[in-house]
Every structure is written in C-alpha cells, then in structure tokens.
XYZ file of C-alpha atoms in Angstrom:
758
model
C 105.415 18.966 67.927
C 104.736 22.653 69.397
C 106.568 23.400 73.383
C 102.740 23.459 74.678
C 101.849 25.297 78.107
C 102.186 22.791 80.863
C 99.924 24.254 83.999
C 100.426 20.857 85.863
C 101.824 20.342 89.233
C 105.130 19.017 87.442
C 107.762 17.723 89.934
C 111.223 18.005 87.901
C 114.019 16.575 88.906
C 116.780 18.095 86.531
C 115.150 21.456 86.608
C 115.422 23.709 89.791
C 118.942 21.911 90.760
C 122.442 23.166 90.635
C 124.829 21.881 88.689
C 128.373 23.093 88.283
C 128.395 25.196 85.057
C 129.724 23.726 82.326
C 132.287 26.376 81.302
C 133.557 26.877 84.692
C 136.576 24.771 83.936
C 137.772 26.601 81.180
C 137.567 29.674 82.755
C 139.062 28.665 85.800
C 142.114 27.394 83.962
C 142.621 30.227 81.534
C 141.451 27.278 78.830
C 138.624 29.744 77.717
C 138.902 31.443 74.286
C 138.195 35.348 74.849
C 137.643 37.862 71.641
C 141.246 38.691 71.468
C 142.195 34.786 71.885
C 141.788 34.130 68.056
C 144.916 34.608 65.596
C 145.908 32.661 62.191
C 148.504 32.755 60.378
C 149.533 36.275 58.637
C 147.050 38.622 60.509
C 147.494 42.135 60.938
C 146.745 44.250 63.458
C 144.317 46.842 62.637
C 143.366 50.174 64.708
C 141.146 52.801 64.843
C 142.238 56.528 63.959
C 140.190 59.018 66.531
C 138.722 62.201 66.044
C 139.785 65.372 67.976
C 137.463 67.315 68.113
C 133.858 66.404 69.328
C 131.490 67.880 66.466
C 133.831 68.768 63.360
C 133.096 68.916 59.234
C 135.679 66.129 57.589
C 136.737 68.586 54.444
C 139.310 66.225 53.152
C 141.372 63.454 53.976
C 145.020 62.401 52.748
C 145.740 59.156 53.686
C 149.192 58.535 51.617
C 151.665 59.254 54.335
C 149.964 56.548 56.204
C 150.151 54.075 52.986
C 153.811 54.781 52.465
C 154.918 53.548 55.457
C 156.652 49.794 55.980
C 154.593 47.636 57.186
C 151.507 48.740 56.364
C 149.214 46.634 54.198
C 145.543 48.736 54.354
C 144.271 52.152 55.295
C 140.331 52.877 54.683
C 138.372 55.488 55.500
C 134.609 55.814 54.798
C 134.755 56.763 51.239
C 135.488 52.059 50.886
C 132.479 51.610 52.091
C 129.446 52.023 49.673
C 127.489 54.821 51.450
C 123.990 54.284 52.966
C 121.483 57.019 53.164
C 120.637 57.672 56.723
C 116.817 56.146 57.472
C 115.566 55.060 60.248
C 113.356 52.207 60.618
C 110.922 51.490 63.750
C 111.077 47.883 65.155
C 109.210 47.617 68.266
C 110.380 50.216 71.403
C 113.543 50.809 68.851
C 114.475 50.423 66.024
C 117.440 50.744 63.262
C 118.987 53.132 61.024
C 121.565 51.217 58.985
C 122.827 54.557 57.428
C 123.945 55.980 61.166
C 125.453 52.451 62.116
C 127.336 53.039 59.288
C 128.533 56.131 60.459
C 129.135 54.810 64.094
C 132.381 52.620 62.131
C 133.608 56.145 60.286
C 132.823 59.034 60.356
C 132.097 60.457 56.895
C 130.625 63.621 56.656
C 130.817 64.607 60.315
C 132.530 64.016 63.608
C 130.507 63.560 66.291
C 131.519 62.851 69.211
C 135.322 62.881 70.640
C 137.077 59.589 69.199
C 134.863 59.647 66.817
C 136.517 56.983 64.231
C 137.127 58.241 60.817
C 139.993 56.098 59.354
C 141.413 52.503 59.985
C 145.013 51.205 59.594
C 146.051 47.712 59.190
C 149.805 46.850 59.960
C 151.847 44.112 60.657
C 152.318 45.223 64.102
C 149.950 47.520 66.274
C 152.535 49.359 66.755
C 153.376 50.363 63.203
C 149.568 51.399 62.607
C 149.378 53.857 65.359
C 152.086 55.552 64.085
C 150.545 55.580 60.430
C 146.994 56.389 61.735
C 149.067 59.853 62.958
C 150.553 60.310 59.743
C 146.724 60.759 58.032
C 145.695 64.415 57.513
C 141.968 65.496 58.163
C 140.974 69.137 56.801
C 138.759 69.717 59.342
C 136.139 72.833 60.531
C 135.098 72.591 64.012
C 131.737 73.291 65.343
C 130.081 73.816 68.637
C 129.693 70.922 70.312
C 126.240 70.241 72.243
C 126.982 68.229 75.482
C 123.729 68.223 77.713
C 120.279 68.491 77.152
C 119.187 71.385 77.895
C 122.448 73.095 75.262
C 120.622 70.761 72.691
C 117.169 72.244 73.495
C 117.918 75.817 73.449
C 117.340 78.303 70.444
C 119.748 78.382 68.040
C 121.638 75.647 69.458
C 123.894 73.729 66.844
C 122.272 71.345 65.091
C 124.071 67.760 64.964
C 122.037 66.589 61.594
C 120.912 68.861 59.192
C 117.227 68.579 57.800
C 117.061 66.712 60.795
C 112.666 66.834 62.215
C 111.116 65.247 64.885
C 108.677 62.558 64.080
C 106.290 60.572 66.325
C 103.411 61.864 68.761
C 103.639 64.515 71.545
C 104.252 68.453 70.953
C 105.016 69.711 67.524
C 108.882 71.290 67.051
C 109.124 73.537 64.121
C 112.656 73.098 62.105
C 115.529 71.565 62.199
C 115.771 69.771 66.009
C 117.815 67.848 67.918
C 114.604 66.068 69.126
C 114.509 62.716 66.631
C 111.646 61.300 67.858
C 108.732 61.809 70.356
C 106.110 59.106 72.261
C 103.345 59.592 73.825
C 100.971 57.199 76.368
C 98.040 58.357 78.465
C 94.936 57.219 79.445
C 91.940 58.636 81.456
C 91.445 62.062 82.418
C 94.506 63.886 84.057
C 93.134 66.784 84.998
C 90.042 64.861 87.018
C 93.136 63.662 88.418
C 94.546 66.460 89.688
C 91.210 67.532 90.671
C 91.029 64.103 92.790
C 94.036 64.293 94.510
C 94.820 65.031 98.000
C 98.374 65.454 97.934
C 101.089 65.801 95.323
C 104.613 65.750 94.619
C 106.658 66.255 91.591
C 110.382 66.699 91.119
C 113.026 66.644 88.365
C 115.287 63.935 88.527
C 118.924 63.524 85.980
C 121.153 60.746 85.338
C 124.049 60.751 84.158
C 125.935 59.225 81.237
C 127.183 55.353 82.119
C 128.857 52.498 80.708
C 127.396 48.783 80.923
C 131.473 48.419 82.353
C 131.792 45.096 80.490
C 135.276 43.729 81.449
C 136.588 42.471 77.864
C 136.886 44.588 75.607
C 135.726 44.278 71.965
C 137.648 42.208 70.041
C 137.686 40.470 66.631
C 139.880 38.724 63.276
C 138.714 38.961 60.361
C 139.705 36.646 57.144
C 138.178 38.101 53.787
C 139.187 35.029 51.184
C 139.980 35.309 47.798
C 136.466 33.748 46.756
C 134.811 36.417 48.017
C 133.344 34.678 51.693
C 135.221 35.686 54.710
C 134.997 34.129 58.471
C 134.477 36.625 61.418
C 135.863 34.825 65.023
C 134.191 37.783 67.727
C 133.109 38.327 71.249
C 129.346 39.286 70.941
C 125.676 39.381 72.634
C 124.296 38.481 68.857
C 126.850 36.124 66.014
C 123.489 37.127 63.622
C 123.592 40.339 64.244
C 127.165 40.710 63.631
C 126.471 39.002 60.092
C 124.019 40.395 58.550
C 124.816 44.264 59.776
C 128.510 43.849 58.424
C 127.244 41.995 55.365
C 124.721 45.400 54.695
C 127.243 47.796 55.953
C 129.925 46.533 53.415
C 127.616 45.633 50.801
C 128.809 42.241 50.897
C 126.340 39.279 50.553
C 125.577 37.748 53.889
C 125.955 34.348 52.796
C 129.417 34.765 52.414
C 130.009 36.069 55.908
C 130.533 32.911 58.463
C 130.180 34.056 62.546
C 132.154 32.486 65.565
C 131.239 33.826 68.523
C 133.992 33.409 71.592
C 133.243 33.206 75.007
C 132.409 36.714 76.106
C 133.733 38.912 79.212
C 130.223 40.471 79.797
C 128.169 42.492 77.633
C 124.723 43.742 78.926
C 123.967 44.906 75.938
C 126.937 46.840 74.836
C 128.070 43.955 72.804
C 124.925 44.142 70.460
C 126.272 46.482 68.792
C 128.642 46.181 65.847
C 131.361 48.235 65.632
C 135.181 46.729 64.156
C 133.798 44.052 62.070
C 133.044 45.964 59.096
C 136.156 47.856 59.239
C 138.121 44.708 59.602
C 136.502 42.978 56.619
C 137.038 45.945 54.581
C 140.884 45.919 56.018
C 141.575 42.199 55.510
C 139.963 42.305 51.651
C 142.033 45.458 50.923
C 145.223 43.741 52.670
C 144.575 40.066 51.594
C 145.265 38.392 55.009
C 143.792 37.964 58.138
C 142.835 41.711 60.478
C 142.761 41.331 63.924
C 141.294 44.598 65.757
C 141.183 44.764 69.654
C 139.761 47.582 71.195
C 141.883 49.524 74.643
C 139.816 50.361 77.664
C 139.975 53.890 76.839
C 138.896 53.195 73.397
C 135.724 50.954 75.050
C 134.605 54.101 77.171
C 135.406 56.780 74.335
C 134.222 54.799 71.117
C 131.472 51.669 71.855
C 128.100 52.890 73.068
C 127.108 53.591 76.888
C 123.597 54.247 78.274
C 121.962 57.447 77.953
C 122.401 61.194 80.474
C 118.704 62.154 80.873
C 116.250 64.497 82.280
C 112.953 63.469 83.848
C 110.455 65.892 84.960
C 107.919 63.424 86.882
C 104.185 64.414 89.137
C 102.181 62.201 90.781
C 99.183 62.302 93.147
C 97.715 60.252 95.882
C 94.202 60.545 97.460
C 94.697 61.097 101.304
C 93.638 56.745 101.721
C 97.155 56.341 99.785
C 95.029 55.237 96.019
C 97.094 56.837 93.412
C 94.655 58.932 91.009
C 97.037 60.673 88.921
C 100.633 60.808 87.387
C 102.530 62.838 84.622
C 105.766 62.812 83.043
C 108.765 63.984 80.503
C 111.509 61.904 80.157
C 114.624 63.466 77.852
C 117.119 61.095 77.119
C 120.573 61.356 75.496
C 120.727 59.448 72.335
C 124.227 60.415 71.844
C 125.332 61.124 68.117
C 122.294 59.225 66.310
C 118.408 58.367 67.760
C 118.195 55.157 69.078
C 118.326 55.788 73.357
C 116.279 53.922 75.366
C 113.320 56.022 76.097
C 111.088 54.138 74.799
C 111.013 51.523 76.999
C 111.335 54.237 79.621
C 107.815 55.188 79.129
C 106.427 51.843 78.749
C 107.753 50.421 82.234
C 108.086 54.288 84.382
C 104.430 53.802 85.343
C 103.453 50.150 84.952
C 104.304 48.712 87.577
C 101.205 50.157 89.875
C 97.510 51.499 88.569
C 97.200 55.136 88.343
C 93.741 55.689 86.336
C 94.768 59.211 84.874
C 98.525 59.645 83.520
C 100.290 61.171 80.444
C 104.144 60.115 79.748
C 105.938 61.822 77.194
C 109.286 60.078 76.062
C 111.625 62.521 73.686
C 115.182 60.954 71.983
C 117.294 64.102 71.576
C 120.809 63.795 70.104
C 124.230 65.378 70.942
C 127.719 64.623 70.209
C 128.795 62.667 72.951
C 128.871 58.221 71.452
C 125.567 56.628 70.379
C 123.850 54.622 72.945
C 123.538 51.527 72.953
C 121.822 48.647 74.938
C 122.346 48.253 79.341
C 120.261 45.498 80.774
C 116.611 47.145 81.220
C 117.348 49.860 78.791
C 115.631 52.753 80.065
C 114.135 51.255 83.077
C 116.272 51.850 86.089
C 115.997 55.820 85.193
C 112.494 55.887 85.084
C 112.142 53.894 88.311
C 114.702 56.422 89.921
C 111.817 59.067 89.326
C 108.602 56.847 90.261
C 109.875 55.430 92.525
C 111.584 58.701 94.364
C 108.169 60.488 94.263
C 106.278 57.421 95.212
C 108.962 57.491 98.883
C 107.789 61.145 99.565
C 104.191 60.441 99.234
C 104.523 57.699 101.434
C 106.264 59.616 104.118
C 103.445 62.474 103.352
C 100.138 59.963 104.389
C 102.622 58.577 107.283
C 102.069 55.028 105.094
C 105.069 52.225 105.044
C 106.828 52.027 101.518
C 105.773 48.980 100.975
C 102.306 48.346 102.304
C 101.535 51.833 100.116
C 103.070 49.612 97.253
C 100.957 46.481 97.697
C 97.630 49.082 97.816
C 98.825 50.160 93.932
C 100.161 47.627 92.582
C 98.945 45.946 89.142
C 98.262 42.205 89.265
C 96.645 39.749 87.001
C 94.095 41.530 84.284
C 95.264 45.446 84.975
C 96.421 46.623 82.304
C 99.910 48.173 81.899
C 100.082 51.698 80.953
C 101.482 51.239 77.584
C 98.457 49.393 76.664
C 98.658 45.255 77.036
C 96.875 43.693 79.763
C 99.299 41.758 82.906
C 98.319 37.869 83.288
C 99.377 36.260 85.776
C 102.302 37.964 87.596
C 104.243 38.240 90.789
C 104.675 41.989 91.969
C 102.402 41.592 94.727
C 104.049 38.145 95.890
C 107.525 39.915 95.804
C 106.077 42.630 98.294
C 104.988 40.866 100.289
C 108.056 38.557 100.790
C 110.513 41.833 101.239
C 108.178 42.857 103.645
C 108.530 39.551 105.296
C 111.982 38.807 105.072
C 114.658 39.452 108.486
C 116.019 42.865 106.956
C 113.193 44.984 107.099
C 112.713 44.492 110.833
C 116.185 45.127 111.498
C 117.457 48.049 113.514
C 119.616 50.987 112.153
C 121.224 53.304 113.622
C 122.746 56.497 113.598
C 122.895 57.975 110.186
C 122.152 54.646 108.965
C 118.782 54.783 106.595
C 116.851 52.296 104.679
C 115.153 52.594 101.268
C 112.258 50.788 99.336
C 112.098 50.052 95.633
C 110.358 48.274 92.727
C 111.065 47.254 89.102
C 109.268 46.452 86.284
C 110.313 44.775 82.906
C 108.423 43.110 80.001
C 111.112 41.326 79.180
C 111.068 39.832 75.547
C 110.561 36.401 72.990
C 112.129 36.802 69.553
C 113.464 34.052 67.150
C 115.538 31.549 68.373
C 116.561 27.736 67.149
C 117.912 24.645 69.269
C 119.424 21.319 67.351
C 119.422 18.858 69.647
C 121.702 15.235 68.900
C 121.266 11.701 70.924
C 124.744 10.116 71.216
C 125.197 6.172 70.509
C 126.506 6.047 74.245
C 122.535 7.624 75.291
C 124.160 11.332 75.861
C 123.073 14.122 74.395
C 124.046 17.325 72.688
C 122.196 20.926 72.430
C 123.504 22.861 69.898
C 121.530 27.115 70.062
C 122.700 30.393 68.598
C 122.824 32.237 71.516
C 126.446 33.396 73.316
C 126.350 32.191 76.728
C 126.509 35.503 78.996
C 124.083 34.244 82.014
C 124.430 30.779 82.206
C 121.822 29.602 78.962
C 124.072 26.835 78.586
C 123.672 25.125 82.020
C 119.390 25.570 81.585
C 119.311 24.583 78.069
C 121.235 21.337 79.440
C 118.760 21.621 82.549
C 116.211 22.084 80.415
C 116.885 18.796 77.555
C 117.893 16.995 80.633
C 114.320 17.198 81.519
C 112.956 16.384 78.332
C 115.004 13.316 78.050
C 115.199 12.017 81.621
C 118.484 11.984 81.951
C 121.742 13.477 84.327
C 122.369 17.052 82.900
C 125.846 15.928 83.314
C 124.831 13.523 80.121
C 123.927 17.232 77.924
C 127.041 18.268 76.339
C 125.316 21.774 75.363
C 127.455 23.897 72.584
C 126.888 27.491 71.169
C 127.264 27.160 67.506
C 128.558 29.107 64.718
C 125.803 31.068 62.161
C 126.396 28.337 59.917
C 126.153 25.544 62.241
C 123.015 26.265 63.973
C 119.410 27.890 63.368
C 118.864 31.613 63.320
C 118.464 33.263 66.726
C 118.188 36.667 67.781
C 120.848 38.614 70.283
C 121.544 37.259 73.859
C 119.162 39.986 75.743
C 116.488 41.293 76.552
C 116.332 38.543 79.352
C 115.276 36.199 76.289
C 117.412 33.017 75.888
C 116.099 30.974 79.254
C 112.835 31.614 78.263
C 112.811 31.585 73.977
C 115.690 29.854 73.204
C 114.586 26.954 75.962
C 111.146 26.637 74.251
C 113.486 25.517 70.828
C 115.352 23.056 73.509
C 112.176 21.741 75.331
C 110.552 21.323 71.684
C 113.162 19.975 69.713
C 113.720 17.787 72.542
C 110.092 16.296 72.134
C 111.096 15.646 68.535
C 113.974 13.716 69.832
C 111.242 11.981 71.780
C 109.075 10.883 69.495
C 111.920 9.306 67.356
C 113.193 7.473 70.208
C 110.431 6.027 70.681
C 109.840 5.283 66.951
C 113.010 3.366 67.707
C 111.963 1.603 70.120
C 108.614 0.280 69.091
C 109.782 -0.695 66.415
C 112.560 -2.511 68.807
C 109.816 -3.807 70.321
C 107.895 -5.434 68.056
C 104.590 -2.975 69.541
C 102.550 0.023 67.930
C 103.718 3.451 68.714
C 100.406 4.622 70.863
C 101.919 1.648 73.430
C 105.591 3.473 73.750
C 105.510 6.207 76.602
C 108.573 8.368 77.440
C 108.830 7.499 80.612
C 112.629 9.115 82.948
C 114.760 7.893 80.547
C 112.701 4.576 79.316
C 110.791 3.783 76.877
C 108.144 1.963 77.771
C 105.801 -0.224 76.473
C 101.889 0.259 77.762
C 98.441 -0.531 76.396
C 98.088 -3.740 76.766
C 101.941 -4.420 75.754
C 103.551 -3.997 79.319
C 104.576 -7.661 78.592
C 107.305 -6.511 76.193
C 109.072 -4.609 78.760
C 110.948 -1.429 78.544
C 114.157 -0.015 76.566
C 116.710 2.332 78.203
C 117.680 5.693 76.197
C 121.114 4.078 76.176
C 119.949 0.503 74.909
C 118.020 2.716 72.045
C 121.127 4.692 70.717
C 122.702 1.311 70.620
C 120.627 0.507 68.146
C 120.405 3.628 66.628
C 122.679 2.725 63.113
C 119.599 -0.347 62.644
C 116.792 1.054 63.461
C 117.082 4.305 61.324
C 120.522 6.147 61.412
C 120.984 9.330 64.030
C 118.621 10.327 65.816
C 118.609 14.359 65.774
C 115.985 17.282 65.545
C 116.199 20.876 65.495
C 113.569 23.304 66.490
C 112.901 26.947 66.485
C 110.483 29.402 67.750
C 109.416 33.207 67.609
C 107.022 33.906 70.906
C 105.423 37.118 69.901
C 105.562 37.633 74.018
C 107.337 37.076 77.164
C 105.918 37.123 81.139
C 107.136 40.324 82.358
C 109.028 40.690 85.713
C 109.087 42.584 88.818
C 111.396 42.635 91.563
C 111.224 44.539 94.702
C 115.372 45.395 96.661
C 115.589 46.850 99.703
C 118.772 48.953 100.948
C 120.621 49.631 104.093
C 123.094 52.110 104.289
C 125.452 54.511 106.133
C 126.180 57.719 105.412
C 129.635 59.324 106.902
C 128.871 62.919 107.493
C 131.755 64.379 108.194
C 132.951 62.522 104.668
C 129.540 61.998 102.787
C 131.333 58.460 102.201
C 128.266 56.450 101.747
C 128.596 52.234 102.766
C 125.730 49.819 101.640
C 124.857 47.702 105.671
C 122.241 45.222 103.971
C 121.059 44.964 100.575
C 118.089 42.571 99.285
C 116.346 41.141 95.964
C 113.508 39.850 95.412
C 112.098 39.106 92.030
C 109.603 37.220 90.716
C 111.534 34.035 88.446
C 108.435 32.474 87.142
C 110.527 29.052 87.131
C 114.055 28.933 88.154
C 116.051 26.587 85.795
C 119.575 27.107 87.723
C 118.960 28.670 90.899
C 122.170 29.419 91.309
C 122.713 31.156 88.283
C 118.883 33.396 89.033
C 120.994 34.562 92.143
C 123.444 35.871 90.507
C 121.449 37.843 88.365
C 119.743 38.727 91.428
C 123.254 40.171 92.722
C 125.232 41.289 89.013
C 122.076 43.613 88.226
C 121.435 45.131 91.842
C 125.445 45.351 92.134
C 125.816 47.518 88.951
C 122.754 49.069 90.081
C 124.278 50.099 93.237
C 126.976 51.584 91.512
C 125.051 53.841 89.258
C 123.277 55.607 92.019
C 126.667 56.118 94.136
C 129.673 56.298 91.718
C 129.492 56.020 88.566
C 128.741 58.874 85.654
C 131.186 60.244 82.763
C 132.707 63.294 83.504
C 133.341 65.360 80.017
C 135.114 68.518 80.072
C 134.309 71.902 78.048
C 135.085 70.521 74.541
C 132.963 67.134 75.027
C 136.103 64.676 75.608
C 135.691 62.143 78.214
C 138.310 63.192 81.372
C 137.541 59.692 83.399
C 138.332 57.161 80.234
C 139.442 53.621 82.869
C 138.545 52.233 84.694
C 141.104 53.818 87.833
C 139.151 57.245 87.593
C 135.580 55.462 86.265
C 134.576 53.823 89.631
C 132.756 50.702 89.908
C 131.732 48.835 93.081
C 134.580 45.800 93.452
C 133.523 43.135 96.081
C 134.974 45.027 98.586
C 132.364 47.935 98.516
C 129.124 45.568 98.815
C 127.576 43.181 101.376
C 126.951 39.892 100.703
C 123.699 40.889 98.280
C 120.650 38.395 99.931
C 118.164 36.885 97.012
C 114.436 35.940 97.313
C 113.229 33.728 94.410
C 109.406 34.191 93.884
C 108.199 31.487 91.313
C 104.427 32.559 90.015
C 104.621 30.191 86.634
C 104.910 32.547 82.889
C 101.518 30.300 81.204
C 103.697 31.411 78.456
C 106.202 28.531 78.670
C 106.166 25.102 79.353
C 108.021 24.800 82.363
C 106.987 28.759 83.529
C 109.731 30.779 83.184
C 110.216 34.664 83.499
C 113.267 36.232 82.236
C 115.603 37.494 85.058
C 117.955 39.335 83.873
C 117.222 42.732 83.390
C 114.701 43.153 85.864
C 117.056 43.119 88.734
C 119.561 46.491 87.167
C 115.876 48.609 87.587
C 115.289 49.549 91.259
C 118.709 49.756 92.874
C 118.771 53.573 91.463
C 115.289 54.689 93.926
C 116.028 52.195 96.682
C 119.639 53.920 97.224
C 118.174 57.367 96.968
C 115.336 56.415 98.902
C 117.593 54.996 101.678
C 119.862 57.866 101.245
C 116.598 60.851 101.826
C 116.052 57.796 105.248
C 119.627 58.934 106.214
C 120.083 62.076 105.505
C 116.622 63.730 105.314
C 118.078 64.411 101.708
C 116.395 63.940 98.620
C 118.842 63.294 95.845
C 117.807 64.577 92.517
C 120.609 63.980 90.857
C 123.069 60.974 90.512
C 125.928 59.927 90.827
C 124.899 60.948 94.922
C 128.846 60.560 95.126
C 130.951 61.727 98.013
C 131.359 65.171 97.216
C 128.108 65.609 96.048
C 126.908 64.174 99.484
C 129.096 66.548 101.393
C 127.723 69.223 99.364
C 124.047 68.962 99.881
C 124.196 67.794 103.706
C 126.275 70.992 103.643
C 123.418 73.194 101.951
C 120.598 71.148 104.297
C 122.380 72.690 107.632
C-alpha cells in the first residue's frame, strides 16, 4: 500500500496538536543517555594526538616510547588503516571521497590544518593516554599554510594536493590548483539583460568560517569482539552512515558493525561526518577491550567541520518599474583541507527565489589549511542569501520601493523555474511575503539609531531513503520505530502521524529510534527530510497495519474484507453488513493471538523530490553609536511549513534557525593567527547568542500543502537560517546608513564602519 498524496480537505485530529514531547521527561530529569554516557566493563579511554602545524609533511612517526608507558594498551597511526586512494564521487549537489575521509580521521602524508590528528592512543585512563601521546615523535617538513581564499588563488600559492586539477564547468584553470571544482548555472542572455537594466548594483560580500555550535561534543564507545563483529554507541545524525563509513575506512565487513545512536545534544549537520568511530574501532581491536573517545570543546572547534568561509562577487540589475532583469554572481567557498564545500547548494539557492530571466552563477570549491567543512543547516544557502538579499535591499532603496512589495513583484510562484532548473510546484513564497507585510511588527515605529531589515530565503529540502516499522500491542497501543536520531522533534511527529492514521490518541503511540540491526535503512537526519520522508514511511506502514486489522475484524465479525472500513480507531462493518456492528482497535488487539498472531508492518520510501521551503524574516534592531553594540529589538519569522505536524516544534525550528543566523551575522567567527591556529576555540571566546541576547522571536506558520506528501508536509529545519544574515545586515543599513559587506557585524567593526562613514 503506498502513501499516495491526499489532497482532500482532511480534518486532522492528532496532526496539528501540541502534545508534550516523548523525550522531554528523560531530558529534564537527566535520565537521557548521550554519547559519553555509555560504558562497558574494562573500557579504555582513547584520545587523538594532534598536529602543532597547519601544513606539514609527515616524514616519519615513532610511537615506541608511547607504547611502553604503563597503562597504554594500543597506539595507532594512519598505517593501521588500509590505505584508500583519494577519489571524489559526486552525489547530487555534494559528494563523497573515502580516501579524504580516511585522512580526516588520521593524517597520512601530510597534516593539513592545526589540530589535524595523526595518531590515537588508548589507555587505562584519559590522563595516561594524553601523556603517552606527548611521547610520539614525528619528523616534520613544515610548509607554508594557506589560510584565505585570496592566498589559495594567488600566483605561486602553495598547493595542498599535488596534481590537483579543477573539475566541473566554468573558466579553464591551468596546472595544479587549489580550486577543486567549479559549478555553473546560467540562463537567458546576460548581456541583453544588462542592456535592459535601468539600475544596477554590485558588491563583494565576505563571511567567515563559523561553527554549528552544538552543545554536546562528539563521543563514542566501541567494542570490537573476538569474532570480528563490533558494536558502536555514539552521538550521530546518521547511524547507518557511521556503520558504512566505519566499515569502509577500516576495511571491515559492514555486516559485522552494529551502531546504536544515543540521544544527541545538537548537530545541525555537524554530526553527519565520522571522526572518532573508525579510530576507536582499530584501537579496540588492537587492545582487545572496549574503547571510549570523547572530544573536548577545544577539539570540537579545532578538529571537526565548521561551515565555509566565503567571498561572493554579485551584481543585479532591474528596470525602473522594479522588474529584475539580470544577475551574475561568483561564489568562492572555503572547503577546508579537502574538497566538499556546500558551494553547489549555494549556487542552487542564491537566485532561485526570484524571477530573473538572464543570469549566470559560478561557484568554486577551494581547499586551504583549515578543517574540512561539514554541513551546517541549509549548507551554503545563508551565504548566498546574505549577498543577494543585501543587493535587493539596495535596489529597493534606489527605486524607492517597499522591500516586501519589491520582493513580491519578483517572487517565484508555481510554474516558475528555479535557477538550477526544476519547475516549482505549489509553493508559499508570496504567501509568506504577504503575511510578513501584514504583521504588526512591520508597522511598528522605529526610534533613533534603530532600523528594520527584510530578507527572504529558500531551501530545496530533501527526500532520500527512509524506513519505518509499526507494531500493535495487545492493549491496542502502538510502537513506531525508525532509524533517524531525533534532533528536532521527529519522534513526536512520527507518533502523531501514526496516531492520526490509527485513529487513537498520540499518547497511545510510543516512538522509538532503533539501532542499525533492528530497523530498516534510513539516510541521515538532516536536510529537513525526516518528518517528510520518514513520515511517509510511517504513514505507509501504519496503513498496512490498518489493512491487517481490517482483515482480523472481518474474520471476527464473519463478513467480507470489503465490508470493513477503518473509522476513528474502529473497524466498522458497512456495505450491507452494518448489522454486524464494529470492533475497536483494543478489541481486535486482544484477539491477535487467535486471529493470526502479531500485527506488524514495515515500509520504506525513497522520494526523489521534496517540497521546497520559503521564509521571510523581519529584523528590528538598535545600534549604540558610542560602543558599536547592536541590540535586536524585535524579530519575525514567517515560513511555509506545508502542514505543521507539531506546531510547537515547527515554531522552535523557526526560532532556532533565526537565533543561529543572528549570531552568525553579529558575532560568530573563527579567528586564526598567522600560523593557522584557531585563537578562540571555546565558547568563552567564540560568542554564540544566549537567551538574554535576543527578544522573543515571533513566528507565523504559513501552510501551503506540499502535494508530494500525504498530509502536505514540507521540511522546516533548514530554511529559517537562510534569511537572518541578510535581514540583520539590511536592518543595520537602515539604522546606520552603512552597508556592511563582511560578517560578523561585531561592535569593533560597527564602530570602525561608523567612524569611516563620518
């Protein structure tokens, strides 16, 4: 039975309600178990040994002194891994390179950033392991580090990977280079577009490398058994990814690896890559004992993947009546030390919210001596939106137009094509713009040194592979099990959709996240895909369960199967058999043993597309001209959710994305010294916004149903971080008269800009 789209005006009873989250009690009482909470008898503590150089060849490693330290049970280097060649395989807007992934775990030929791990030690205590690591002797050939896009592209720049050629489209690049890949999207006639334009604006916009800022550091426990099997407990967004990647990088049979995901203290894309688990597995095999590895906060900043720093050249033209006619942009993204920046997604999203008949987008993926970047919530899209939405604000000012009216005039709608090709189905961009315009905040008066900014954002959302299993208990309650770790309320969403189909209260459904041996394959939790795709699998599995229950009821009532309908949790006899009455789910469940045994059903889906999400943000802020300090006064998020399964969680996603984006705009950045060492590797110096920094973020949920989902769901987790960079920058322009082209807009930079403006 397929979860076919239901476009009727269905009246929901469970979906759209706001039940208490299923994991809430355990989390507030401290019972929830996170990655570092797992242990086994005889567990050893594992640590990485990290590079003091940002760029250096490894000429030799001697671990003999470390191995002789009492309490040390195992030491490994890259030589303990089966060597995998570096080879990029494109997968949609991203890709994978197992050889590079292996060299991220432990450096082989070179260290490529300060803090790059080159050895790991397992010992009786963490302290012994750390001290032993200091005895590992390395012969280095220190090289000049490449720390910025300009340095990476300069003539004669050090090349990170000898023999590296540029792949993809775009202008030819001769010889070895730090540009790994180029992406081009174009349409119309750009020269004709510029000729048609009455007003043209352009600029260069830069954003720094920033971290996802999740609270829980990476942690895992690995137990390699004598029979060759192994079990992993870890904090991850994708247990099946950990299973397959750990097996690939260590040369293991994937069937021998079982992964149990823990509760997860935030991820935002940063807990999709694997860092600890392959090293812990090799240490556990070598020592013959379980090994736990837990990163410190400093290691999280130095050794895991943040998102790209960037430099964007952009130019947009419009007619005097406000019609956009041409746009061109070049997005240069830092990939870190190996290929894999989100520049592809940035190229897809930067211009797609608007109808621009003539355009060209060039994206370049550039390697340099920093940690290899990882996904961060709508990867790449906030960077492109910062540049585009800043120039749209300038165009609206030059044309004397209201910024929302200007965007409404040019906004895409059903039938328009995105700049990367697909034609939009039903979307709610214009509805979000109208809702923002009608909101009281948009009419609130502003005082001295205060300003208002508007920006929009787009994310295409993802489908990918998901599975679910639904079973019925003998009391008529149900269990729904999936393989997606819950990082944003997905357990509540799965329970609500299962309850909606069964016609029972959501409190009668227990949602569970299973290990890789007990549930069907699920791609990672990310890309705003779980409530959409895994939810489709849950609905499909639940409808199969209902078919089983109808069959049992038909037997119990002695009628044909076609004479049984499922209505509000009851099997009801119809079609001339109404005199047979009905049976409740509880009554059918009690007789499962006598009517065929347990009722269980599983389903899997792989939707090739998802419903894109659009959002509009309005930021009101105040700037202190004496200190440069910015205070956000009011903030509004309006977004099309398709259908909000649990509105409180949807609002939370809106608020969380906005808060992260505001932090990115105003304060967050990696600060590097001249040798490539991060100088602010901790939350005392890397400042993310806390509750006292922000006002209550207001939200409006717009619901334009997505016809690809049975209930109309769109993903909601990515889009809300796309507009804030532009919204805050536009509000700063309104408050100060200064257009900021670089982030963050921290107090020293604001003061400097104000002084230059005077």
